[in-house]
């Protein structure tokens, strides 16, 4: 069996980079995307690397960002534009393999194992994709290549921004073993603390520990991190059209208590999920919201919708209800939204749609199309629509 070749692509400071690209005056400056008035409520979607030097990061309240970086340039979120760019980069990926798993607008796994005969080595494909994104989209991406998903993602992060790292069997130990344990998938703050208490600080430390001991300490999670520390990860790249669900979650760098920030973030997650559902011409019936509190306690709540949907308005209305049920006011560490019970056929669904909803469906599709083509903010999506309700 030939070794798998996985490429992980993650755009650098995505929303901010798009804004800097489209307005050269912003290049080299601290740009914060999230809202044009940082004295008002709102949350940072992302910050340019120049702004990160001031301690500004995603999911931080805008006011806090403004306190840390008053000289920053604050811009509203222009989702339609970022979606258009996202579509452009995904179109490039799909030229090299159908096995593209979208993680978010700016991040994907590509399984190029079978593409090498046609396009050359995975490394060559990776270089080509990076170069095409630079030339055709005028943005930088960080690329990681390895023999599984875990290592490919780790690799893309090692030299961010504008990184290009290949992890293979020969450099695996040198590159991966010195990294801190929290870089292992599944290690949150609580497990990190416990690992530290046991004297395990790096991935190499975990690799050296006995798997039985780790299992005793952490159960299945212990086995899993042991496998990862050995560079073993069998998870397949699942293209969205074969997926059982479409979801997105965010781990906040600092725990969040501000409900406004949480709802704004929920909205961002829903926008991403809705767009990806529509891009793949699929509908979902079940919405799940996940909230993880600071102490690592995790709650999920899900609801069946009256009918299938891929519309942000409908997903958000349900997600907000679920969130309100779940949220008890404690600091939140992670927030996630998933839509599941997917159907991919269009025809069967239509007869269940009412007139009104058909119109909205058509509108959403046309809007997506126009956004992809022209990238203009043609219609106010979910938020605006929600207010009317
Ligand atoms: P990320 O890839 O996490 O961040 P980034 O691309 O801005 O920066 P980098 O990868 O170089 O570290 O997220 C991609 C986009 O998703 C980001 O540009 C904005 C959006 N986003 C939010 O809106 N809220 C969030 O909390 C996060 C993490 C991202
Ligand atoms: Mg990114």
Coordinates of C-alpha atoms and ligand atoms in Angstrom, one line a residue:
X1 CA 0.0 0.0 0.0
X2 CA 1.4 3.4 -0.9
X3 CA 1.7 6.0 1.8
X4 CA -1.1 8.5 2.0
X5 CA -0.2 12.1 1.0
X6 CA -2.3 14.8 2.7
X7 CA -2.0 18.5 2.1
X8 CA -3.4 21.0 4.7
X9 CA -4.0 24.5 3.4
X10 CA -4.8 27.4 5.7
X11 CA -4.9 31.0 4.5
X12 CA -3.0 33.6 6.5
X13 CA -5.0 36.1 8.6
X14 CA -7.7 35.4 6.0
X15 CA -10.3 38.2 6.3
X16 CA -7.7 40.8 7.1
X17 CA -5.4 39.7 4.3
X18 CA -8.3 40.1 1.8
X19 CA -8.9 43.6 3.1
X20 CA -5.2 44.5 2.8
X21 CA -5.1 43.0 -0.7
X22 CA -8.0 45.2 -1.8
X23 CA -6.8 48.4 -0.2
X24 CA -3.0 48.7 -0.6
X25 CA -3.0 51.5 2.0
X26 CA -3.7 48.9 4.6
X27 CA -0.6 46.8 3.8
X28 CA 1.8 46.5 6.7
X29 CA -0.7 48.1 9.1
X30 CA -2.6 46.7 12.0
X31 CA -5.9 45.7 10.5
X32 CA -8.7 44.4 12.7
X33 CA -11.8 42.9 11.0
X34 CA -14.9 42.6 13.1
X35 CA -16.6 46.1 13.1
X36 CA -15.9 49.6 12.0
X37 CA -16.5 51.1 15.4
X38 CA -14.4 49.5 18.1
X39 CA -16.0 51.5 20.8
X40 CA -19.2 49.5 20.3
X41 CA -20.0 45.9 21.1
X42 CA -18.8 43.3 18.8
X43 CA -16.1 40.8 18.3
X44 CA -12.8 40.5 16.4
X45 CA -13.1 38.0 13.5
X46 CA -9.4 38.2 12.8
X47 CA -6.5 40.6 12.9
X48 CA -3.6 41.1 10.6
X49 CA -0.2 39.8 11.8
X50 CA 0.7 43.5 12.4
X51 CA -2.2 43.8 14.8
X52 CA -1.5 40.5 16.5
X53 CA 1.7 42.1 17.8
X54 CA -0.5 44.2 20.0
X55 CA -2.1 41.2 21.5
X56 CA -5.3 41.4 19.3
X57 CA -6.7 38.1 18.2
X58 CA -9.9 36.4 16.9
X59 CA -12.9 36.2 19.2
X60 CA -11.7 39.1 21.4
X61 CA -14.3 41.8 22.2
X62 CA -13.7 44.8 19.9
X63 CA -13.4 47.1 22.8
X64 CA -10.6 45.1 24.3
X65 CA -8.9 45.1 20.9
X66 CA -9.2 48.9 20.8
X67 CA -7.7 49.2 24.2
X68 CA -4.7 47.1 23.1
X69 CA -4.4 48.7 19.7
X70 CA -6.0 52.1 19.4
X71 CA -4.0 52.9 16.2
X72 CA -5.5 49.8 14.5
X73 CA -7.7 50.1 11.4
X74 CA -11.1 48.6 12.2
X75 CA -13.2 47.2 9.4
X76 CA -16.6 45.5 9.1
X77 CA -16.9 41.9 8.2
X78 CA -17.5 41.5 4.4
X79 CA -18.6 37.9 4.3
X80 CA -19.7 38.0 0.7
X81 CA -16.2 39.0 -0.4
X82 CA -14.5 36.3 1.8
X83 CA -16.9 33.7 0.4
X84 CA -16.0 34.6 -3.1
X85 CA -12.3 34.3 -2.4
X86 CA -13.0 31.0 -0.6
X87 CA -14.7 29.6 -3.6
X88 CA -11.8 30.7 -5.8
X89 CA -9.3 28.8 -3.7
X90 CA -11.5 25.7 -3.4
X91 CA -11.8 25.7 -7.2
X92 CA -8.0 25.5 -7.4
X93 CA -7.9 22.6 -4.9
X94 CA -10.5 20.7 -6.8
X95 CA -8.4 20.8 -9.9
X96 CA -5.9 18.5 -8.2
X97 CA -8.2 16.1 -6.3
X98 CA -11.9 15.5 -5.6
X99 CA -10.9 14.6 -2.1
X100 CA -11.2 18.0 -0.5
X101 CA -12.5 18.4 3.0
X102 CA -13.5 21.9 3.9
X103 CA -12.8 22.8 7.4
X104 CA -13.8 26.4 7.1
X105 CA -13.8 29.1 4.5
X106 CA -10.0 29.4 4.6
X107 CA -8.9 25.9 5.5
X108 CA -9.0 22.5 3.9
X109 CA -7.5 19.0 3.8
X110 CA -6.6 17.5 0.4
X111 CA -5.9 13.8 -0.1
X112 CA -3.5 13.9 -3.1
X113 CA -2.3 10.3 -2.8
X114 CA -3.9 9.4 -6.1
X115 CA -3.1 12.7 -7.8
X116 CA 0.6 12.2 -7.9
X117 CA 0.7 10.2 -11.1
X118 CA -1.0 13.0 -12.9
X119 CA 0.5 16.1 -11.2
X120 CA 3.8 15.0 -9.7
X121 CA 4.7 14.6 -6.1
X122 CA 2.6 15.9 -3.2
X123 CA 5.3 18.5 -2.6
X124 CA 5.1 19.7 -6.2
X125 CA 1.3 19.9 -6.0
X126 CA 1.6 21.8 -2.7
X127 CA 4.1 24.3 -4.2
X128 CA 1.9 24.7 -7.2
X129 CA -1.2 25.4 -5.2
X130 CA 0.6 27.9 -3.0
X131 CA 1.9 29.7 -6.1
X132 CA -1.4 29.7 -7.8
X133 CA -3.1 31.2 -4.7
X134 CA -0.4 33.9 -4.7
X135 CA -0.7 34.7 -8.4
X136 CA -4.4 34.1 -9.1
X137 CA -5.9 35.2 -5.8
X138 CA -3.2 37.5 -4.6
X139 CA -3.0 36.1 -1.1
X140 CA -0.7 33.9 0.9
X141 CA -1.5 30.5 2.2
X142 CA 0.4 28.3 4.6
X143 CA 0.7 24.7 3.5
X144 CA 1.5 21.6 5.4
X145 CA 2.2 18.2 3.8
X146 CA 2.4 14.8 5.5
X147 CA 1.3 11.3 5.6
X148 CA -1.8 12.0 7.7
X149 CA -4.2 14.8 8.7
X150 CA -2.8 15.4 12.1
X151 CA 0.7 16.0 10.9
X152 CA -0.3 17.9 7.8
X153 CA -2.2 20.4 9.9
X154 CA 0.6 20.6 12.4
X155 CA 3.0 21.3 9.5
X156 CA 0.9 24.1 8.0
X157 CA 1.1 25.9 11.3
X158 CA 4.8 25.5 11.9
X159 CA 6.0 28.4 9.7
X160 CA 2.8 30.5 9.5
X161 CA 2.4 33.0 7.8
X162 CA 3.4 32.1 4.2
X163 CA 4.7 28.7 5.5
X164 CA 5.5 25.6 3.6
X165 CA 6.5 22.5 5.6
X166 CA 6.7 18.9 4.8
X167 CA 6.7 16.4 7.6
X168 CA 7.9 12.9 6.6
X169 CA 9.2 9.9 8.4
X170 CA 12.8 11.3 8.4
X171 CA 12.1 14.6 10.1
X172 CA 9.0 13.7 12.1
X173 CA 10.8 13.3 15.4
X174 CA 12.9 16.4 15.0
X175 CA 10.0 18.6 14.1
X176 CA 7.2 17.2 16.1
X177 CA 8.6 15.8 19.4
X178 CA 9.7 19.2 20.8
X179 CA 6.2 20.7 20.4
X180 CA 4.1 21.2 23.5
X181 CA 1.5 18.6 24.4
X182 CA -1.4 21.0 23.7
X183 CA -0.7 20.6 20.0
X184 CA -2.0 17.0 20.1
X185 CA -5.6 16.8 19.0
X186 CA -7.9 16.3 21.9
X187 CA -5.7 17.9 24.5
X188 CA -7.6 20.8 26.0
X189 CA -6.5 22.9 28.9
X190 CA -7.6 20.4 31.6
X191 CA -5.8 17.5 30.0
X192 CA -2.8 19.7 29.4
X193 CA -2.6 20.6 33.1
X194 CA -2.9 16.9 34.0
X195 CA -0.2 15.9 31.6
X196 CA 2.1 18.7 33.0
X197 CA 1.4 17.4 36.5
X198 CA 2.6 14.0 35.3
X199 CA 5.8 15.6 34.0
X200 CA 4.8 15.3 30.3
X201 CA 5.3 18.6 28.6
X202 CA 6.2 17.8 25.0
X203 CA 4.9 15.5 22.4
X204 CA 8.1 13.6 22.7
X205 CA 7.5 13.1 26.4
X206 CA 4.1 11.5 25.5
X207 CA 5.8 9.3 22.9
X208 CA 8.1 8.0 25.5
X209 CA 5.4 7.2 28.1
X210 CA 3.9 3.8 28.3
X211 CA 0.6 3.5 26.4
X212 CA -0.9 1.5 29.2
X213 CA 0.0 4.2 31.7
X214 CA -1.6 6.8 29.5
X215 CA -4.7 4.7 29.1
X216 CA -5.0 4.3 32.8
X217 CA -4.7 8.1 33.3
X218 CA -6.9 9.3 30.5
X219 CA -8.9 6.4 29.1
X220 CA -9.4 6.4 25.3
X221 CA -8.1 9.9 25.0
X222 CA -4.8 8.6 26.5
X223 CA -4.5 5.9 23.8
X224 CA -5.3 8.5 21.1
X225 CA -2.6 11.0 22.2
X226 CA -0.1 8.2 22.4
X227 CA -0.9 7.2 18.8
X228 CA -0.7 10.8 17.6
X229 CA 2.6 11.2 19.4
X230 CA 3.9 8.3 17.3
X231 CA 2.7 10.1 14.2
X232 CA -0.2 7.7 13.7
X233 CA -3.6 9.0 12.6
X234 CA -5.8 7.1 10.3
X235 CA -8.6 9.6 9.9
X236 CA -9.7 9.9 6.2
X237 CA -10.2 13.1 4.3
X238 CA -13.9 13.3 3.9
X239 CA -15.3 15.5 1.1
X240 CA -18.3 17.4 2.2
X241 CA -20.7 15.7 -0.2
X242 CA -19.9 12.4 1.6
X243 CA -20.0 13.9 5.1
X244 CA -22.6 13.1 7.6
X245 CA -22.6 16.6 9.0
X246 CA -21.3 20.1 8.3
X247 CA -20.1 21.9 11.3
X248 CA -17.7 24.5 12.6
X249 CA -16.4 25.3 16.1
X250 CA -14.2 27.9 17.6
X251 CA -12.0 27.6 20.7
X252 CA -11.7 31.0 22.2
X253 CA -8.1 32.1 23.0
X254 CA -9.6 33.7 26.2
X255 CA -12.8 32.4 27.8
X256 CA -15.8 34.6 26.9
X257 CA -18.6 35.6 29.2
X258 CA -20.1 38.4 27.1
X259 CA -23.4 37.0 25.7
X260 CA -23.3 39.5 22.8
X261 CA -19.9 38.2 21.7
X262 CA -21.1 34.7 22.0
X263 CA -24.1 35.3 19.8
X264 CA -22.1 37.2 17.3
X265 CA -19.7 34.3 17.1
X266 CA -22.6 31.9 16.8
X267 CA -23.8 33.9 13.8
X268 CA -20.3 33.7 12.2
X269 CA -20.3 29.9 12.7
X270 CA -23.8 29.6 11.2
X271 CA -22.8 31.7 8.2
X272 CA -19.9 29.4 7.5
X273 CA -22.0 26.3 7.9
X274 CA -24.9 27.6 5.7
X275 CA -22.6 28.6 2.9
X276 CA -20.9 25.2 2.9
X277 CA -24.3 23.4 2.9
X278 CA -25.4 25.4 -0.1
X279 CA -22.1 25.1 -1.9
X280 CA -22.5 21.3 -1.7
X281 CA -26.2 21.5 -2.6
X282 CA -27.3 19.8 0.5
X283 CA -29.8 20.3 3.3
X284 CA -29.8 19.3 6.9
X285 CA -32.5 18.4 9.4
X286 CA -30.8 18.5 12.7
X287 CA -29.0 21.4 14.4
X288 CA -26.6 20.9 17.2
X289 CA -25.0 23.5 19.4
X290 CA -22.0 22.7 21.6
X291 CA -20.8 24.8 24.5
X292 CA -17.6 24.0 26.4
X293 CA -17.2 25.9 29.7
X294 CA -13.8 27.1 31.1
X295 CA -13.5 24.0 33.3
X296 CA -13.8 21.8 30.2
X297 CA -17.3 20.7 31.0
X298 CA -19.0 20.3 27.6
X299 CA -22.7 20.4 26.8
X300 CA -24.5 19.8 23.5
X301 CA -28.1 20.3 22.7
X302 CA -29.7 19.4 19.4
X303 CA -33.1 19.9 17.8
X304 CA -34.9 18.6 14.8
X305 CA -36.1 21.2 12.4
X306 CA -39.6 21.1 11.1
X307 CA -38.0 20.6 7.7
X308 CA -34.6 20.5 6.1
X309 CA -32.7 23.7 5.4
X310 CA -29.5 25.3 4.4
X311 CA -30.6 28.8 5.1
X312 CA -28.7 30.8 7.7
X313 CA -31.9 32.5 9.0
X314 CA -33.4 29.2 9.9
X315 CA -30.3 27.6 11.2
X316 CA -29.5 30.6 13.3
X317 CA -33.0 30.9 14.8
X318 CA -32.7 27.3 16.0
X319 CA -29.1 27.6 17.1
X320 CA -29.8 30.6 19.1
X321 CA -32.7 28.9 20.9
X322 CA -30.4 25.9 21.7
X323 CA -27.7 28.2 22.9
X324 CA -30.0 30.1 25.1
X325 CA -31.1 26.9 26.7
X326 CA -27.5 25.7 27.2
X327 CA -25.8 28.8 28.3
X328 CA -25.7 29.4 32.1
X329 CA -23.6 32.5 32.2
X330 CA -20.2 30.8 33.0
X331 CA -17.1 31.7 30.9
X332 CA -17.2 29.8 27.6
X333 CA -14.1 28.2 26.1
X334 CA -15.5 26.7 22.9
X335 CA -18.6 27.2 20.8
X336 CA -19.7 25.0 17.9
X337 CA -22.6 24.6 15.5
X338 CA -23.3 21.5 13.4
X339 CA -26.0 20.6 10.9
X340 CA -26.6 16.9 10.4
X341 CA -29.0 14.5 8.8
X342 CA -28.1 15.7 5.4
X343 CA -29.8 15.1 2.2
X344 CA -28.3 15.8 -1.1
X345 CA -31.1 15.5 -3.6
X346 CA -32.9 18.7 -4.6
X347 CA -36.0 17.4 -6.3
X348 CA -37.6 15.5 -3.5
X349 CA -37.4 18.4 -1.2
X350 CA -39.0 21.0 -3.3
X351 CA -42.5 19.8 -3.0
X352 CA -42.4 20.3 0.8
X353 CA -41.3 23.9 0.4
X354 CA -43.8 26.6 0.8
X355 CA -43.9 29.4 -1.7
X356 CA -42.2 31.8 0.6
X357 CA -39.5 29.5 1.5
X358 CA -38.9 28.6 -2.1
X359 CA -38.3 32.3 -2.7
X360 CA -35.8 32.5 0.1
X361 CA -34.1 29.4 -1.1
X362 CA -33.8 30.8 -4.6
X363 CA -32.6 34.1 -3.3
X364 CA -29.9 32.5 -1.2
X365 CA -28.7 30.6 -4.2
X366 CA -28.7 33.5 -6.5
X367 CA -27.0 35.6 -3.9
X368 CA -24.3 33.0 -3.5
X369 CA -23.8 32.9 -7.2
X370 CA -23.6 36.7 -7.6
X371 CA -21.3 36.9 -4.6
X372 CA -19.0 34.3 -6.2
X373 CA -19.1 36.2 -9.5
X374 CA -19.0 39.8 -8.3
X375 CA -18.4 39.6 -4.6
X376 CA -20.6 42.6 -3.9
X377 CA -22.6 42.7 -0.7
X378 CA -25.9 42.4 -2.6
X379 CA -28.3 41.4 0.1
X380 CA -28.1 41.7 3.8
X381 CA -28.1 38.1 5.0
X382 CA -29.2 36.5 8.3
X383 CA -28.7 39.3 10.8
X384 CA -30.8 41.7 8.8
X385 CA -33.5 39.2 8.1
X386 CA -33.6 38.1 11.6
X387 CA -34.3 41.6 12.8
X388 CA -37.4 41.7 10.7
X389 CA -38.9 38.7 12.4
Ligands
LIG1 P1 -8.3 31.2 11.1 O1 -7.6 30.3 10.0 O2 -8.4 30.6 12.4 O3 -7.5 32.5 11.2 P2 -6.8 33.5 10.2 O4 -6.9 32.9 8.8 O5 -7.4 34.8 10.3 O6 -5.3 33.6 10.6 P3 -4.2 32.4 10.6 O7 -4.8 31.2 10.0 O8 -3.1 33.0 9.8 O9 -3.8 32.2 12.0 O10 -9.7 31.6 10.6 C1 -10.1 31.9 9.3 C2 -11.1 33.1 9.3 O11 -12.2 32.7 10.0 C3 -10.5 34.4 9.9 O12 -9.8 35.2 9.0 C4 -11.8 35.0 10.4 C5 -12.7 33.9 10.7 N1 -12.8 33.7 12.1 C6 -13.8 34.3 12.8 O13 -14.6 35.0 12.2 N2 -13.9 34.2 14.2 C7 -13.0 33.4 14.9 O14 -13.1 33.3 16.1 C8 -12.0 32.7 14.1 C9 -10.9 31.9 14.8 C10 -11.9 32.9 12.8
LIG2 MG1 -6.3 30.9 8.4

